[in-house]
CSV table of C-alpha atoms and ligand atoms in Angstrom, one decimal:
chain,number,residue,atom,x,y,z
A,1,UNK,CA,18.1,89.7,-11.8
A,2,UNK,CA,16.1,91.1,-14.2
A,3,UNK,CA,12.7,89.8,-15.9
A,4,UNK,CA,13.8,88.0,-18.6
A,5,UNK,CA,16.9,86.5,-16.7
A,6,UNK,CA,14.4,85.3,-14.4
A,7,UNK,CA,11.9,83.9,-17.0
A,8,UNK,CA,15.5,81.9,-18.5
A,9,UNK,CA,16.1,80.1,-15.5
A,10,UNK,CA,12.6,79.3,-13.9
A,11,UNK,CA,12.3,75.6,-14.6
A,12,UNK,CA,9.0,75.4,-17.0
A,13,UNK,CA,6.1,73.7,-15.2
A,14,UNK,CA,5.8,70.0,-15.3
A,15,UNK,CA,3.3,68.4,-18.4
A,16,UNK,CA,2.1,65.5,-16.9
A,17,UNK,CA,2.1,64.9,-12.8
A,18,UNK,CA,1.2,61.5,-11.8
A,19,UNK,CA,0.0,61.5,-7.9
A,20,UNK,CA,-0.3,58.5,-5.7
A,21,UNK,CA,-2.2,56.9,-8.9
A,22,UNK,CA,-4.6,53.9,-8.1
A,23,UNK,CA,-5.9,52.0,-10.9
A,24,UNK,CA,-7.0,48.6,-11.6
A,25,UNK,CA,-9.4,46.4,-14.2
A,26,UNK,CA,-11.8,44.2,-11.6
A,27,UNK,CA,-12.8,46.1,-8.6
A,28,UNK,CA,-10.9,45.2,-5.4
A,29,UNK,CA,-7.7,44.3,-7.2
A,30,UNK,CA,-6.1,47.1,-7.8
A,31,UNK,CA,-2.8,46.8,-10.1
A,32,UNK,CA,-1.4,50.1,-9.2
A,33,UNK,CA,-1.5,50.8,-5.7
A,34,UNK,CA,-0.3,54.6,-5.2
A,35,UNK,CA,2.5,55.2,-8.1
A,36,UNK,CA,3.7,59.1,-9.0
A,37,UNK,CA,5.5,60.3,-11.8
A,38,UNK,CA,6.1,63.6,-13.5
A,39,UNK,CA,7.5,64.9,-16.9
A,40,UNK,CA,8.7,68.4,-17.7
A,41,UNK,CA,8.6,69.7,-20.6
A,42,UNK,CA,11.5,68.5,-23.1
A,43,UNK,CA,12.2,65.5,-20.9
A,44,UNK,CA,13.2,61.9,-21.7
A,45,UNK,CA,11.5,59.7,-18.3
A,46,UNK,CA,11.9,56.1,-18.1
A,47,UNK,CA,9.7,53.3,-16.1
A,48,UNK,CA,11.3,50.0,-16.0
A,49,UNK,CA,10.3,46.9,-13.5
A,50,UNK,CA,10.1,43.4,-13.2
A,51,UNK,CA,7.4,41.8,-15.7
A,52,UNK,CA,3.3,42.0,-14.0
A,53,UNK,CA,4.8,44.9,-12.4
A,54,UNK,CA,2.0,47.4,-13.7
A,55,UNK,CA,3.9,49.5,-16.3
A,56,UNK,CA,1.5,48.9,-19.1
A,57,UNK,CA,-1.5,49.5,-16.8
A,58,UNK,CA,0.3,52.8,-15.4
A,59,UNK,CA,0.5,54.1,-19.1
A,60,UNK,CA,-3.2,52.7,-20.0
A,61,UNK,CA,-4.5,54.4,-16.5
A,62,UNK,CA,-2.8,58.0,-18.4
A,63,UNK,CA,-4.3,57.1,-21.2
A,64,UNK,CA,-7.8,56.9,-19.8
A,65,UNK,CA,-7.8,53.3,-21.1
A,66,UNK,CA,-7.9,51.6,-17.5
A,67,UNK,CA,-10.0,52.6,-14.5
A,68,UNK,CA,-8.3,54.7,-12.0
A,69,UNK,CA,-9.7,54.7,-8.6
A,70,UNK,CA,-7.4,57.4,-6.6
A,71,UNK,CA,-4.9,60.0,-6.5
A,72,UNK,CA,-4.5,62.3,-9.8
A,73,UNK,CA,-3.0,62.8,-13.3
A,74,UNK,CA,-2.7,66.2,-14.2
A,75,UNK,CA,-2.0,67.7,-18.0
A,76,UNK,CA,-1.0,71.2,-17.8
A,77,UNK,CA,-2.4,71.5,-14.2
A,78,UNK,CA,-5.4,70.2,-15.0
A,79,UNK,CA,-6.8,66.9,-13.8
A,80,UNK,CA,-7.4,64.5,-17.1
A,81,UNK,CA,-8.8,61.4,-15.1
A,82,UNK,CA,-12.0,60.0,-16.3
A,83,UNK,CA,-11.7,62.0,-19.8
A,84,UNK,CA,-11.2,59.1,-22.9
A,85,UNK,CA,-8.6,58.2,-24.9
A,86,UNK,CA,-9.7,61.0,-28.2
A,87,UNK,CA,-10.2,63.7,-25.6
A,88,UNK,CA,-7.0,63.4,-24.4
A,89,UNK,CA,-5.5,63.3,-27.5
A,90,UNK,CA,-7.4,66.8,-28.2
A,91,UNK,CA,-5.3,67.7,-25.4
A,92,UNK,CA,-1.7,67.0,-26.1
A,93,UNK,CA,-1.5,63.0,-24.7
A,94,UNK,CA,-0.1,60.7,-27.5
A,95,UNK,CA,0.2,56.7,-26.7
A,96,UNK,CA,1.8,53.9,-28.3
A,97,UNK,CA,0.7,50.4,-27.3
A,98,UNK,CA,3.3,47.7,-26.7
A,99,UNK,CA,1.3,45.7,-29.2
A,100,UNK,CA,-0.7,46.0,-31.6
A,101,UNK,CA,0.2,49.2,-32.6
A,102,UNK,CA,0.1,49.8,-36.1
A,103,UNK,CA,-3.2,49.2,-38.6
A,104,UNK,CA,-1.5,46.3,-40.4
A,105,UNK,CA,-3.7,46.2,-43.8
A,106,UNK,CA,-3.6,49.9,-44.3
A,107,UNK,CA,-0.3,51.8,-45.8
A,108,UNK,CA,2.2,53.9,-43.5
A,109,UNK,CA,0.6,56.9,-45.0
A,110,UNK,CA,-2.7,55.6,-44.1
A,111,UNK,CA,-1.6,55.0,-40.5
A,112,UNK,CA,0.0,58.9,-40.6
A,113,UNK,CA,-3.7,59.6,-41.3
A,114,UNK,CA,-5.3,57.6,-39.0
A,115,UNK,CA,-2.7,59.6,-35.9
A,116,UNK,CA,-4.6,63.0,-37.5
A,117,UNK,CA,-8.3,61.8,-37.9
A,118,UNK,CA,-9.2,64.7,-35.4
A,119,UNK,CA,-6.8,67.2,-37.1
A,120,UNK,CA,-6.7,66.2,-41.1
A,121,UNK,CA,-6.2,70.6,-42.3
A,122,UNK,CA,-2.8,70.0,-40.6
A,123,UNK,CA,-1.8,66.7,-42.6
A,124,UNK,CA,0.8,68.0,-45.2
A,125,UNK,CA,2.2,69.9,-42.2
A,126,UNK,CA,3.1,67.3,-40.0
A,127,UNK,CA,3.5,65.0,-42.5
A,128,UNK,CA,6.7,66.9,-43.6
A,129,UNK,CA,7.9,67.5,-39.4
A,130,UNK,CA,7.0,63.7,-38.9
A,131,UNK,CA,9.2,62.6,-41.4
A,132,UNK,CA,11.9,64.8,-41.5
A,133,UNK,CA,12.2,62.6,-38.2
A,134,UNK,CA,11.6,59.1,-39.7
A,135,UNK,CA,12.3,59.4,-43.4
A,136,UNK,CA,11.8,55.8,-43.9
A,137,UNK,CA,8.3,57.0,-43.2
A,138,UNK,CA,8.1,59.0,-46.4
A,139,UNK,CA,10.5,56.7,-48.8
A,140,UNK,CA,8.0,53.7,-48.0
A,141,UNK,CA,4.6,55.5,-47.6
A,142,UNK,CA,2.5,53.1,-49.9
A,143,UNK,CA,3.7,50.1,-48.2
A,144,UNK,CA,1.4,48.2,-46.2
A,145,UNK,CA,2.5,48.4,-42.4
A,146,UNK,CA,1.7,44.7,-42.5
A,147,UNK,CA,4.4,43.5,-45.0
A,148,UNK,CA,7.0,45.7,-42.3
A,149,UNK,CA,9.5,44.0,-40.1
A,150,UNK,CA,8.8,44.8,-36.3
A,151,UNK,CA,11.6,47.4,-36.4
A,152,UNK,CA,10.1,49.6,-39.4
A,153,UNK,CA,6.3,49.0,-37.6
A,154,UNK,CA,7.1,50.2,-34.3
A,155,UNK,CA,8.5,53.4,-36.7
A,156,UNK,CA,5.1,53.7,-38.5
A,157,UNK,CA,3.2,53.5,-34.4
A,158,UNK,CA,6.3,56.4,-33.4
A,159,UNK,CA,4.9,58.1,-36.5
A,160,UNK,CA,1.1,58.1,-36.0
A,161,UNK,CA,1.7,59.0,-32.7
A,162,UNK,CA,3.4,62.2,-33.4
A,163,UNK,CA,1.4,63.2,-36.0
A,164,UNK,CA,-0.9,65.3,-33.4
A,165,UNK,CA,2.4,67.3,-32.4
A,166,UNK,CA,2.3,65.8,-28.6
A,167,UNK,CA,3.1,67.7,-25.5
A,168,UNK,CA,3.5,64.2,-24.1
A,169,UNK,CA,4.3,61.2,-26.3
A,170,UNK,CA,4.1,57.8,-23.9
A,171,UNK,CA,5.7,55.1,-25.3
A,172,UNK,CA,5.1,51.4,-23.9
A,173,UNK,CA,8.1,49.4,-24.6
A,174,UNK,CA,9.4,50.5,-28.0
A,175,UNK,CA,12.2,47.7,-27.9
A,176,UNK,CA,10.1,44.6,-26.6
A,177,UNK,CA,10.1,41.7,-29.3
A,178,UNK,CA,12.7,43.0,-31.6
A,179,UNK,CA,16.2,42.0,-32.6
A,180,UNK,CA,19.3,43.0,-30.3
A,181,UNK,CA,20.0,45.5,-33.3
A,182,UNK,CA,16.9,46.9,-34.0
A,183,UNK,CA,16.5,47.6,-29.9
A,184,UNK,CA,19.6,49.3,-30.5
A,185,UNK,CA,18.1,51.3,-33.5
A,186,UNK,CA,14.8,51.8,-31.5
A,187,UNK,CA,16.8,53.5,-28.3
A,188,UNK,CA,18.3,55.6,-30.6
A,189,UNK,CA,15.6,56.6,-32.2
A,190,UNK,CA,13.4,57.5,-28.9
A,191,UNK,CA,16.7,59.6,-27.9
A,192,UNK,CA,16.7,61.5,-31.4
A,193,UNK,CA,12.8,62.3,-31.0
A,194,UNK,CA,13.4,63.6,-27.6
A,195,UNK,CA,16.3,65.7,-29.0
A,196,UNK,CA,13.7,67.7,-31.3
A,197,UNK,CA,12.3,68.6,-28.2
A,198,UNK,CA,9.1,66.3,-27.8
A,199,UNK,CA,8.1,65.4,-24.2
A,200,UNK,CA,8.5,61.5,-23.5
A,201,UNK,CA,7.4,58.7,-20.8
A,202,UNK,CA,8.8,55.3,-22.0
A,203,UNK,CA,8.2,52.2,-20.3
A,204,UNK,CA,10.9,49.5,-21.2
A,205,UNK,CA,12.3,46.2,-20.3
A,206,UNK,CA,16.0,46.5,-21.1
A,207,UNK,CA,16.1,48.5,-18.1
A,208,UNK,CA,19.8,49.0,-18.5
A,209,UNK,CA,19.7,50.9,-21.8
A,210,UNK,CA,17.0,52.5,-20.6
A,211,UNK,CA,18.5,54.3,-17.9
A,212,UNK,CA,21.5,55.0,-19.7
A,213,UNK,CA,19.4,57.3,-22.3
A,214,UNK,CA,16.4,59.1,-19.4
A,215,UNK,CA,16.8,62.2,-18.1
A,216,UNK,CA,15.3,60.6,-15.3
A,217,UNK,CA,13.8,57.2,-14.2
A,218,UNK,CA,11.3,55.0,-12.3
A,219,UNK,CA,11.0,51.8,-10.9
A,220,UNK,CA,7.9,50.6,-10.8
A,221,UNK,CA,7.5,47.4,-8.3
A,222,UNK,CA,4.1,45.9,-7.6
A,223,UNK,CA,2.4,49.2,-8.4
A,224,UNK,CA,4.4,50.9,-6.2
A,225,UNK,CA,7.4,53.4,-7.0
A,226,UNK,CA,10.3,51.7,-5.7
A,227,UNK,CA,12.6,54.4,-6.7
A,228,UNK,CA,13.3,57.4,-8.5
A,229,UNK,CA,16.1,59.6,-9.5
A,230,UNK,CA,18.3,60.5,-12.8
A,231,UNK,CA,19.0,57.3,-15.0
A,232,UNK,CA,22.4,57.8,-13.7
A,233,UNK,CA,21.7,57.8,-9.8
A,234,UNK,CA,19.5,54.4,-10.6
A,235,UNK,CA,21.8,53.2,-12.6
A,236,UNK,CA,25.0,53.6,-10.0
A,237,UNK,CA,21.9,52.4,-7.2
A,238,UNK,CA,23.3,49.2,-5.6
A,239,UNK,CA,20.2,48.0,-4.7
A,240,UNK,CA,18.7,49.2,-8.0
A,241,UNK,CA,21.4,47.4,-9.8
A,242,UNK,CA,20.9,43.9,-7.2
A,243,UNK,CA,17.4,43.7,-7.8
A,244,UNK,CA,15.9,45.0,-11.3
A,245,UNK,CA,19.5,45.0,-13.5
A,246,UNK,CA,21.3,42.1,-12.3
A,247,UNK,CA,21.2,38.3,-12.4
A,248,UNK,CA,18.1,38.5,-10.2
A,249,UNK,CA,16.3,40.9,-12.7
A,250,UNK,CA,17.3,38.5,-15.5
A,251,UNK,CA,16.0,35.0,-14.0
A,252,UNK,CA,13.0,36.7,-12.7
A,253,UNK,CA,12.4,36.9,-16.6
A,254,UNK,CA,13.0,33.7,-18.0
B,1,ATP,N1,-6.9,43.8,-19.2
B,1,ATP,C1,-6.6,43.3,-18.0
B,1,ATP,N2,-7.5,42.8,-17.2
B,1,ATP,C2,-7.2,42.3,-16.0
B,1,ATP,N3,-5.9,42.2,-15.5
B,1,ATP,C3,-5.0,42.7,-16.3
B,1,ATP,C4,-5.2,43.2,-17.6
B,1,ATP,N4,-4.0,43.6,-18.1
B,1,ATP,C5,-3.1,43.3,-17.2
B,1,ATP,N5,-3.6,42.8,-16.1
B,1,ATP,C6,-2.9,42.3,-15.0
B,1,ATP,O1,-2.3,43.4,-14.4
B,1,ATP,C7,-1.0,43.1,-13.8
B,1,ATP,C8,0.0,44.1,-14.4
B,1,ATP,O2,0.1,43.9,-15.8
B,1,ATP,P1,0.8,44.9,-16.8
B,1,ATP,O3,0.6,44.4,-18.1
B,1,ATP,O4,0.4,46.3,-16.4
B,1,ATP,O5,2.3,44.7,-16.3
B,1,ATP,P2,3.7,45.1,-17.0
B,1,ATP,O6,4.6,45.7,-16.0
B,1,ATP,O7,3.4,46.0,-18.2
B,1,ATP,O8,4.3,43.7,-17.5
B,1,ATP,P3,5.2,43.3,-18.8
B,1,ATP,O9,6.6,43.6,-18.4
B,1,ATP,O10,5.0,41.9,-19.0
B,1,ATP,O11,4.7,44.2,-20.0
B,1,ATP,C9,-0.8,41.6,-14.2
B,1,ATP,O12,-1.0,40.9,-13.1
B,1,ATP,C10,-1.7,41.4,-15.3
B,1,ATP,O13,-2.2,40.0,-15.3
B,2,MG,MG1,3.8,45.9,-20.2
C-alpha cells in the first residue's frame, strides 16, 4: 500500500473521548457514575435515556459547566477537564443548552455576535458559512430572537453555536418542547449540519428518531452507559427497543 493509500483509509483520530466520566453537583451524589463516549471527526453520535437519567449533566460535565470528579474527557488527545466553558470554546467545544438558549431581547444577528465575542475579525466570514446553512438566519437578522417561535430560536442557538467553526458542536435536545413538525424540521436540520461535515454529540428524547439519523448511539441509564452501538444495532436491540423505545419508555414519561 502506498503512503497516501494508507493516509485514505486510516480512520482519523477521535475529537472528543469521554472515559469512565464521574460528575456530579453536591459532593457524594454523583449523577454520572462512570459514562464513556467518543466522536470522530465528521460524526453524527446520539445519547438518549429515560428522563433524570444524566444526559444534560453528561454534556454540562464536557462543557466544564458541572464538576467532574473521575475518569477523563479528552479534545484532540488532550485532557480539557477542569478548563471553563470560554476556554474550551478557544478550543473547538461548542454547546447548546436545552433551555434557555438564545439572548431573547437581542436580534439574531446580535446572538451570531454574541457565538463570536472571542473571535469578532472573523464575523463576515462565518456569518456568510453560518447562514448559507440556516438562511432564515440571514432573511430575519434584525428580528428580536424573543418575538421567534421555538422552532426559529433553537435555529438562532444552532447558529451562535457554530459561529466559532466547532470541531465539536454538542447539542442538548434540539427537539424537546417543540411541535411534532418542527421536531421533524429540527432532526433534519441537525442531519444537514452534520452533512457539511461538523462534528456532533446530541442528546435527545425522541429516542427513536434519534437513532434512526446517528452514526452511532448511546444509552445513558442512571449515569451509566447501558449500551452502545450504530443507531441501527440500537435500534434493531430487543432489549433496547423493550426498555427505552417502547411502551415502557413512553409511561416512564408521562
Ligand atoms: N444543577 C443541579 N443541581 C443539583 N442536581 C441537579 C442539577 N441539575 C440536575 N440535577 C439532578 O441530576 C439528575 C440528572 O439530571 P439531568 O438533567 O442531567 O438529566 P436528563 O437525563 O438530562 O433529564 P431530562 O430528560 O429530563 O432532560 C437529576 O436527578 C436532577 O435532579
Ligand atoms: Mg436533560
Amino acid at each position: 500500500m502506498t503512503k497516501k493509500e494508507t493516509a485514505m483509509t486510516e480512520p482519523r483520530p477521535d475529537v472528543l473521548v469521554v472515559d469512565e466520566l464521574v460528575a456530579g453537583y453536591v459532593s457524594g451524589v454523583d449523577i454520572i457514575r462512570g459514562a464513556s463516549l467518543s466522536v470522530a471527526p465528521g460524526e453524527l453520535v446520539g445519547v438518549i435515556g429515560p428522563n433524570g437519567a444524566g444526559k444534560s449533566t453528561f454534556m454540562k460535565a464536557m462543557f466544564g459547566l458541572a464538576p467532574v470528579r473521575g475518569g477523563s474527557i479528552r479534545l484532540d488527545g488532550e485532557d480539557i477537564v477542569g478548563r471553563a466553558p470560554s476556554d474550551l470554546v478557544a478550543r473547538g467545544v461548542a454547546y447548546v443548552p436545552q433551555t434557555n438558549n438564545v439572548f431573547p431581547s437581542m436580534t439574531i444577528e446580535e446572538n451570531l455576535r454574541m457565538g463570536l465575542y472571542q473571535q469578532r475579525h472573523r464575523w463576515a466570514e462565518r456569518f456568510d458559512a453560518v447562514t448559507a446553512m440556516l438562511p432564515f438566519l440571514a432573511a430575519r437578522r434584525r428580528t428580536r430572537a424573543g418575538l421567534l417561535s421555538g422552532g426559529e430560536r433553537q435555529m438562532v442557538a444552532l447558529g451562535r453555536a457554530l459561529m466559532t467553526e466547532p470541531k465539536v458542536l454538542l447539542l442538548d435536545e434540539p427537539s424537546a418542547g417543540l411541535s411534532p413538525i418542527n421536531q421533524g424540521d429540527s432532526f433534519e436540520r441537525v442531519m444537514q449540519i452534520n452533512a457539511q461535515g461538523v462534528t456532533i454529540v446530541m442528546v435527545e428524547q425522541n429516542a427513536q428518531r434519534c437513532l434512526e439519523i446517528v452514526h452511532r448511539g448511546y444509552v445513558l441509564d442512571q449515569g451509566c452507559n447501558a449500551y452502545a452501538g450504530t443507531g441501527r444495532e440500537l435500534l434493531g436491540d430487543p432489549k433496547v427497543v423493550e426498555l427505552y423505545l417502547g411502551s415502557l419508555s413512553r409511561s416512564s414519561r408521562t
